[in-house]
Tab-separated table of C-alpha atoms in Angstrom:
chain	number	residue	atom	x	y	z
A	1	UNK	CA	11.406	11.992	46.652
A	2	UNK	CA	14.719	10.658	45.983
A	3	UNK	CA	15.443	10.775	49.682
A	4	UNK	CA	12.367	9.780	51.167
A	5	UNK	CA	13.016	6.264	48.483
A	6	UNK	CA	16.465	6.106	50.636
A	7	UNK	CA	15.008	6.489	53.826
A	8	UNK	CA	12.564	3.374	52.821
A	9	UNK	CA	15.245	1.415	51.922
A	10	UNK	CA	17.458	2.322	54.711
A	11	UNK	CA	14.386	1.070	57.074
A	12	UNK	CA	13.695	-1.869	55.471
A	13	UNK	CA	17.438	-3.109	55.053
A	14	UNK	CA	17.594	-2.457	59.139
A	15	UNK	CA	13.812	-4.254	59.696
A	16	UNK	CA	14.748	-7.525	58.072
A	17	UNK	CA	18.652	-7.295	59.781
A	18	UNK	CA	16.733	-7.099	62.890
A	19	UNK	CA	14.255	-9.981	62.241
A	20	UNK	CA	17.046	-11.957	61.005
A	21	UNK	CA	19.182	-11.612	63.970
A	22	UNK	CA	16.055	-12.538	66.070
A	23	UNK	CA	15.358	-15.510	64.164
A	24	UNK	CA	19.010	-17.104	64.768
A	25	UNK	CA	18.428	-16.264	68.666
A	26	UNK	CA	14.953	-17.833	68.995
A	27	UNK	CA	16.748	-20.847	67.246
A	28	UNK	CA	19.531	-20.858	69.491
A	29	UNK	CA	17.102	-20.391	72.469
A	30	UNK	CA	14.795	-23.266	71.219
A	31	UNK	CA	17.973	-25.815	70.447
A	32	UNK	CA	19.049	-25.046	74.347
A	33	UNK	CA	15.427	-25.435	76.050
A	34	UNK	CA	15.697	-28.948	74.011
A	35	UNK	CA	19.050	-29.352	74.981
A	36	UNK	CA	17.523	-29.129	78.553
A	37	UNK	CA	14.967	-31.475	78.129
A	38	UNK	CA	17.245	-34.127	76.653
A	39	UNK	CA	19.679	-33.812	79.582
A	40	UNK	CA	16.342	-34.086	82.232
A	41	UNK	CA	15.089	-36.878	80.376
A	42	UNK	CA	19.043	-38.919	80.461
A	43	UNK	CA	19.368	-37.766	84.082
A	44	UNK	CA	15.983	-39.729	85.008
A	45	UNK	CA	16.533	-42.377	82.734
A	46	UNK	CA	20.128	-42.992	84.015
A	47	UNK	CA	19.144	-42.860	87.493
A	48	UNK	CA	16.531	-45.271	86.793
A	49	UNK	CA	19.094	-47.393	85.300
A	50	UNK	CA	21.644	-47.355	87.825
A	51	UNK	CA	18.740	-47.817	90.397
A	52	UNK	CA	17.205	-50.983	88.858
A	53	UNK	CA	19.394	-52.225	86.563
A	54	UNK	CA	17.446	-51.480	83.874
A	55	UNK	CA	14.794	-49.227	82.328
A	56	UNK	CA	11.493	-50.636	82.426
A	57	UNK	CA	9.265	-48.006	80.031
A	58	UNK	CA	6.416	-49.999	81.502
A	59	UNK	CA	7.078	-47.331	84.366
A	60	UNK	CA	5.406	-43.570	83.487
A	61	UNK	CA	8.191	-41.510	84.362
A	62	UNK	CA	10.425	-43.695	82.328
A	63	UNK	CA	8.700	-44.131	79.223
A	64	UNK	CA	7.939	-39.895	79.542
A	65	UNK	CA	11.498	-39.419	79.707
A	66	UNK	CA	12.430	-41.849	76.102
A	67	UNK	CA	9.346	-39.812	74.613
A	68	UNK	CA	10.884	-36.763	75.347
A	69	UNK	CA	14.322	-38.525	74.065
A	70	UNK	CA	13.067	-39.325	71.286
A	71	UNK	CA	11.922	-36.053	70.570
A	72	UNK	CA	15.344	-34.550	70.836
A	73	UNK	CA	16.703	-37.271	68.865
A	74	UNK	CA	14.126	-35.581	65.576
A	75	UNK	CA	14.914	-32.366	66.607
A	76	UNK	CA	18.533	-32.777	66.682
A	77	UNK	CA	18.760	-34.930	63.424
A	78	UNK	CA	17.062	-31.930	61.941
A	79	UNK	CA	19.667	-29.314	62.690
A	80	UNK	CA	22.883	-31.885	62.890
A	81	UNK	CA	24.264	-29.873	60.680
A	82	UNK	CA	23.879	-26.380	62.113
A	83	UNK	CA	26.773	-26.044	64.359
A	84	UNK	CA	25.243	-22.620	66.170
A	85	UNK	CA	22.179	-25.178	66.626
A	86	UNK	CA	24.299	-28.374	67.853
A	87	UNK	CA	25.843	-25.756	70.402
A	88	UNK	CA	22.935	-24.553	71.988
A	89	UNK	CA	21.464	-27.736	71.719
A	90	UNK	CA	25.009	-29.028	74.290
A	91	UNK	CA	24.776	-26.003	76.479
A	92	UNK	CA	21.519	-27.021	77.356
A	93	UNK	CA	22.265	-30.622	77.474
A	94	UNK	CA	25.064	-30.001	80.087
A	95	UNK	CA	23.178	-27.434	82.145
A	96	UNK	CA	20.391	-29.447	82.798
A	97	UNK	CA	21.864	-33.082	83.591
A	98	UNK	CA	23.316	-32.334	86.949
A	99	UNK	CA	26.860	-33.330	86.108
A	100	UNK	CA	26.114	-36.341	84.011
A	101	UNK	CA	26.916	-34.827	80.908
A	102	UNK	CA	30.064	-32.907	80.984
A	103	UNK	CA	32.314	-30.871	78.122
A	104	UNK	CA	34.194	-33.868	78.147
A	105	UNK	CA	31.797	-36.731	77.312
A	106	UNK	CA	28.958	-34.242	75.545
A	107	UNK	CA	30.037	-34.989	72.446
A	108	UNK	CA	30.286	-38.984	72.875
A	109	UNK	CA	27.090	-38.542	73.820
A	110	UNK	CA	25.058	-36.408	71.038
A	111	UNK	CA	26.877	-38.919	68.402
A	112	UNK	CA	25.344	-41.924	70.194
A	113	UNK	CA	21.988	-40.453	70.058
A	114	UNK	CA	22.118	-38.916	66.464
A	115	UNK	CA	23.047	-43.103	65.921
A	116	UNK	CA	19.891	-44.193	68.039
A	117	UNK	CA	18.122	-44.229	64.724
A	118	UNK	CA	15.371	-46.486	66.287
A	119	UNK	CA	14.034	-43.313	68.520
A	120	UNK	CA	12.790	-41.596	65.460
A	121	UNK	CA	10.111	-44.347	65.149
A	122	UNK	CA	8.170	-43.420	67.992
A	123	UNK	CA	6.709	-39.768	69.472
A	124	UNK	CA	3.835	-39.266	71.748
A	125	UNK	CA	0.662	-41.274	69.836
A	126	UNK	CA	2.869	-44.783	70.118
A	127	UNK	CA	1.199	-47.198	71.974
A	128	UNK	CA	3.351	-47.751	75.175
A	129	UNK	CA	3.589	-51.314	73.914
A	130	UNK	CA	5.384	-50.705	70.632
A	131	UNK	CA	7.534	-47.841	72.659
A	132	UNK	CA	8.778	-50.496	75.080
A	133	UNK	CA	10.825	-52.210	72.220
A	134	UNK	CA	12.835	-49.443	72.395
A	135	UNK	CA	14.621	-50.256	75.827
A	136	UNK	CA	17.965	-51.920	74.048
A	137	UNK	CA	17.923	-48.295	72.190
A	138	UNK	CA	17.034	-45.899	75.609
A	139	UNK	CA	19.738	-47.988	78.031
A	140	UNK	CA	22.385	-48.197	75.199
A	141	UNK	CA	22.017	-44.213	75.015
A	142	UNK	CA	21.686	-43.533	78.755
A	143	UNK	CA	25.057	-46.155	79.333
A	144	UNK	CA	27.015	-43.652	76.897
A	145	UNK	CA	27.354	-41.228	79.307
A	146	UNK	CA	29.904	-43.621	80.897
A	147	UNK	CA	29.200	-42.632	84.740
């Protein structure tokens, strides 16, 4: 009996080591699929910017790309403080900007949107009206990069 009570305990410490360790990778693999999306969304944004002048999130594709900003901006504010977060979060960020985003300016750049404080006032049910107010916010993000 005394063994079998082992044996349970054995299992169990090994079952929730497991889930554990599968928790902190589904975290790490959720902070780089956003880190993706944020460095898709500044790619399109930036060449919108450099193509016009400004961004106009009258435009769709613009105003799809500061949602999904935005979005990154909540998700990152969440986990600032998680540094296994923050660096899957920049993996992604630099995987997925073609260039834009480097090891170099990364940084510079998560700080300037952490700052953007103004992108946590919006997600997807803002009326593209009140999200267009948030074009001084968007181009003074996208202009961090410094390209």
């Amino acid at each position: 009996m005394k063994r079998l009570a082992i044996l349970f305990v054995c299992a169990a410490t090994l079952v929730m080591t497991s889930c554990g360790m599968l928790g902190a990778g589904a975290n790490n693999t959720a902070a780089q699929a956003l880190g993706q999306t944020c460095g898709s969304a500044v790619l399109g944004l930036y060449n919108s910017y450099k193509s016009t002048g400004t961004i106009d999130l009258t435009n769709s594709n613009n105003l799809t790309n500061a949602l999904a900003l935005a979005t990154c901006y909540t998700q990152l504010r969440q986990n600032k403080d998680n540094n296994n977060y923050r660096n899957a979060f920049t993996s992604g960020l630099i995987l997925s900007s073609a260039g834009l985003i480097t090891n170099q300016n990364a940084g510079s750049f998560i700080n300037t949107l952490l700052g953007a404080q103004q992108l946590g006032t919006v997600n997807a049910s803002t009326p593209s009206s009140q999200a267009v107010s948030l074009t001084p916010t968007v181009v003074n993000v996208v202009k961090s990069v410094g390209k």
